[in-house]
Amino acid sequence: MEIFPVLLIAIPLGGAFLIPILYKAWNRLAEIVAGLCLAAVLALSIYLAFFLVPGKPLVYLFGNWPVPLGIAFTVDRLSSFMLLVVSILVFFSYIFAIRYMDHFTGSGKFYTLYLLMLVGMNGVVMTGDLFNMFVFIEIASISSYALVAFGTEAEELEAGFKYMVMGEIASMMILLAIAFIYAATSTLNLADISRSFAAMDKTPGFWFVLILLMSGFSIKAALVPFHSWLPDAHPSAPAPISALLSGVFIKVLGVYAMARILFNVYGVSRASYPAVFNALLILGLASIIIASLLALYQKDYKRLLAYSSISQIGYIVLALGIGNEFALIGALAHILSHSLGKGLLFLTSGSVVYRVGERDITKFTGGLGKQMPWTSLSYNLGALSVAGMPPFLGFFSKLFIILGAVKAGFIVPAVVAGLFAVVTLGYLLKITNKVFWGKEGIKGIKESPFVMVFAMVSLVVLLVAGGAFFFWLKPHLLQPAADVLLKGTEYAEIVFRIGAGG
Amino acid sequence: MKGMTPIVKVVARIVGGFIFIYGCYIVLYGHLSPGGGFAGGAIIAACFILSRLAFGTTASQEKSASISSSIFESTGGLLFLLIALLGLFVGGYFFINLFPSFGTPGRLVSAGSIPFSNIAIGIKVAAAILSIFVVLASTKYIFKE
């Protein structure tokens, strides 16, 4: 188990470099190598997510340099939870992509970028070093810029360029903040920074750096004032990539990084610094309200889902802003349920595009559910889960967010969160109504190939199982992860205790 | 591309080799002086780009260059990963220095596995920058078709 963090980086990285050599010999080798790497990563993450002892993180020292000196990977229960979320969706999107990418050329390049994006996300989640985190953010971001523009049509290139400009502005903000932090504390290790911050005067400069970091991560997470790139970028990518970008990418690079730095490095809590948390609360509420209302007016299948992603990210950030135990469990559960649910919805959009070749829902006459029963079923069940209907996983995640809000005395956010769950259902059912329901469908359309259906149905099964076993998942998966955030700067003590010996 | 005037060709022929050797020097002395794999690799790539600009290329040459540079790029990445993994399997830690006490500090033969990492990075960066150039240059053949 000690070397798992290294393998989670080394396996996909090795696969990413092997594919450009191998796929020239035989095209399908790219898929085989990528599949083996992703299966290995999934197995390792499942093991870590359930068998890592809470409160005893793995601290892996690169080159055996003790903690404040070298780079250390720190895998605690929060990291292993995020690893699980990432690897599940990455694996099923890959299964979907095997057939979906028939439409495109250059499968070798696709899988190389795909694995590099996984390396970046795994790295962000596991690293215990601020600059290392920036490097992995850049690996993941740059692969995603190329993947958004993978179709190389005019619209996709434009979206990719816009995404790249916005993403780099965010990265530069983060880099500037890292430079300030390094100048002030002379260290880059997260645990060491946390110790220095605890002893530091809370000057305006101290908060300025936090604002820089928060703005950078908010752009990466596409919260409302910073969201303009997402509705262009996510629909332009191939469907498996849209699923990944909306499902896990914005959560890992935006929400996870934000939560880790706020709770564990800065060590702020709602009791000590309510202003920080009120800012998150307002960002979250704005995202929920504005993005939901914008989604109601969308005519493009994938663009509607992209706006929905912004609004659901709003729920997660709202829960972080509430900051008590219930809300944090809700936030983590929503990370899981939204990644499965929105990933599923984007995969169904890929299935429809694969057979019909059309994304504008005003051009559909309805009735596609007769010809594509599995896609239709998956879409409807996924939409119910994203909107938060029982018995799916999405219900419990929203329930816990609302319970947390009520418990902390935030009645208005709780009401808004409950009300906009209904709005969510409203705009998601718009697609059901226009595309899937109805009598007469488009002639000559049949169900998507087996592997694509398999990927979608597997995600549906996971959503239903997550709902059914939620009260088993809560103590085994969500509670230990939420505890990491609740314990705050104790993170630094644990990392030093395990890693400083060398 | 037809290539440039004879003046450019003659000068490129003279300086090309020197640029290549200088790039290798920067890579190999990366653990002792400023520079290293990235800077040296960029200089080596500059040597190849110079000769391609000065003497010109055909569409088929662009294609073969893009294939070989992508293979070299992956090889460089794999070599770097291999050095890190050797540290894991031989020394017990990812990225550990395999022979820290080999050679005299300050001389060329020193610093353990760092020079080898520099060479791997040099190969990767040189091939990557060359392949960026080749891709940009070959777009004009794609648009002609």
JSON list of C-alpha atoms in Angstrom, two decimals, chain B residues 92-145:
[
{"chain": "B", "resi": 92, "resn": "GLY", "atom": "CA", "xyz": [13.25, 1.64, -2.40]},
{"chain": "B", "resi": 93, "resn": "TYR", "atom": "CA", "xyz": [12.00, 5.20, -3.09]},
{"chain": "B", "resi": 94, "resn": "PHE", "atom": "CA", "xyz": [10.59, 6.83, -6.20]},
{"chain": "B", "resi": 95, "resn": "PHE", "atom": "CA", "xyz": [13.15, 9.28, -7.66]},
{"chain": "B", "resi": 96, "resn": "ILE", "atom": "CA", "xyz": [15.86, 8.29, -5.17]},
{"chain": "B", "resi": 97, "resn": "ASN", "atom": "CA", "xyz": [19.43, 8.99, -6.23]},
{"chain": "B", "resi": 98, "resn": "LEU", "atom": "CA", "xyz": [20.78, 5.63, -7.40]},
{"chain": "B", "resi": 99, "resn": "PHE", "atom": "CA", "xyz": [24.52, 6.20, -6.86]},
{"chain": "B", "resi": 100, "resn": "PRO", "atom": "CA", "xyz": [24.91, 9.36, -4.77]},
{"chain": "B", "resi": 101, "resn": "SER", "atom": "CA", "xyz": [28.56, 8.82, -3.84]},
{"chain": "B", "resi": 102, "resn": "PHE", "atom": "CA", "xyz": [29.85, 7.88, -7.30]},
{"chain": "B", "resi": 103, "resn": "GLY", "atom": "CA", "xyz": [32.42, 10.35, -8.76]},
{"chain": "B", "resi": 104, "resn": "THR", "atom": "CA", "xyz": [33.85, 13.56, -7.29]},
{"chain": "B", "resi": 105, "resn": "PRO", "atom": "CA", "xyz": [31.53, 16.46, -6.51]},
{"chain": "B", "resi": 106, "resn": "GLY", "atom": "CA", "xyz": [32.03, 19.32, -8.95]},
{"chain": "B", "resi": 107, "resn": "ARG", "atom": "CA", "xyz": [33.36, 17.13, -11.76]},
{"chain": "B", "resi": 108, "resn": "LEU", "atom": "CA", "xyz": [31.46, 15.86, -14.79]},
{"chain": "B", "resi": 109, "resn": "VAL", "atom": "CA", "xyz": [31.04, 12.37, -13.33]},
{"chain": "B", "resi": 110, "resn": "SER", "atom": "CA", "xyz": [29.05, 13.14, -10.20]},
{"chain": "B", "resi": 111, "resn": "ALA", "atom": "CA", "xyz": [25.54, 13.78, -8.88]},
{"chain": "B", "resi": 112, "resn": "GLY", "atom": "CA", "xyz": [24.32, 10.19, -9.36]},
{"chain": "B", "resi": 113, "resn": "SER", "atom": "CA", "xyz": [21.25, 9.82, -11.52]},
{"chain": "B", "resi": 114, "resn": "ILE", "atom": "CA", "xyz": [20.66, 13.54, -12.11]},
{"chain": "B", "resi": 115, "resn": "PRO", "atom": "CA", "xyz": [22.74, 13.70, -15.34]},
{"chain": "B", "resi": 116, "resn": "PHE", "atom": "CA", "xyz": [20.77, 10.75, -16.72]},
{"chain": "B", "resi": 117, "resn": "SER", "atom": "CA", "xyz": [17.50, 12.50, -15.93]},
{"chain": "B", "resi": 118, "resn": "ASN", "atom": "CA", "xyz": [18.88, 15.57, -17.69]},
{"chain": "B", "resi": 119, "resn": "ILE", "atom": "CA", "xyz": [19.67, 13.52, -20.79]},
{"chain": "B", "resi": 120, "resn": "ALA", "atom": "CA", "xyz": [16.16, 12.04, -20.81]},
{"chain": "B", "resi": 121, "resn": "ILE", "atom": "CA", "xyz": [14.61, 15.50, -20.44]},
{"chain": "B", "resi": 122, "resn": "GLY", "atom": "CA", "xyz": [16.94, 16.82, -23.16]},
{"chain": "B", "resi": 123, "resn": "ILE", "atom": "CA", "xyz": [15.76, 14.15, -25.62]},
{"chain": "B", "resi": 124, "resn": "LYS", "atom": "CA", "xyz": [12.13, 14.82, -24.75]},
{"chain": "B", "resi": 125, "resn": "VAL", "atom": "CA", "xyz": [12.31, 18.61, -24.97]},
{"chain": "B", "resi": 126, "resn": "ALA", "atom": "CA", "xyz": [14.33, 18.62, -28.21]},
{"chain": "B", "resi": 127, "resn": "ALA", "atom": "CA", "xyz": [11.87, 16.24, -29.87]},
{"chain": "B", "resi": 128, "resn": "ALA", "atom": "CA", "xyz": [8.85, 18.10, -28.48]},
{"chain": "B", "resi": 129, "resn": "ILE", "atom": "CA", "xyz": [9.98, 21.53, -29.71]},
{"chain": "B", "resi": 130, "resn": "LEU", "atom": "CA", "xyz": [10.92, 20.07, -33.08]},
{"chain": "B", "resi": 131, "resn": "SER", "atom": "CA", "xyz": [7.55, 18.39, -33.39]},
{"chain": "B", "resi": 132, "resn": "ILE", "atom": "CA", "xyz": [5.75, 21.65, -32.53]},
{"chain": "B", "resi": 133, "resn": "PHE", "atom": "CA", "xyz": [7.72, 23.30, -35.34]},
{"chain": "B", "resi": 134, "resn": "VAL", "atom": "CA", "xyz": [7.01, 20.46, -37.76]},
{"chain": "B", "resi": 135, "resn": "VAL", "atom": "CA", "xyz": [3.28, 20.53, -37.01]},
{"chain": "B", "resi": 136, "resn": "LEU", "atom": "CA", "xyz": [3.14, 24.30, -37.54]},
{"chain": "B", "resi": 137, "resn": "ALA", "atom": "CA", "xyz": [5.17, 24.01, -40.74]},
{"chain": "B", "resi": 138, "resn": "SER", "atom": "CA", "xyz": [3.15, 21.11, -42.17]},
{"chain": "B", "resi": 139, "resn": "THR", "atom": "CA", "xyz": [-0.20, 22.92, -41.83]},
{"chain": "B", "resi": 140, "resn": "LYS", "atom": "CA", "xyz": [0.55, 24.60, -45.16]},
{"chain": "B", "resi": 141, "resn": "TYR", "atom": "CA", "xyz": [0.59, 21.19, -46.89]},
{"chain": "B", "resi": 142, "resn": "ILE", "atom": "CA", "xyz": [-2.68, 20.27, -45.20]},
{"chain": "B", "resi": 143, "resn": "PHE", "atom": "CA", "xyz": [-4.36, 23.47, -46.38]},
{"chain": "B", "resi": 144, "resn": "LYS", "atom": "CA", "xyz": [-3.07, 22.95, -49.93]},
{"chain": "B", "resi": 145, "resn": "GLU", "atom": "CA", "xyz": [-4.73, 19.54, -50.19]}
]
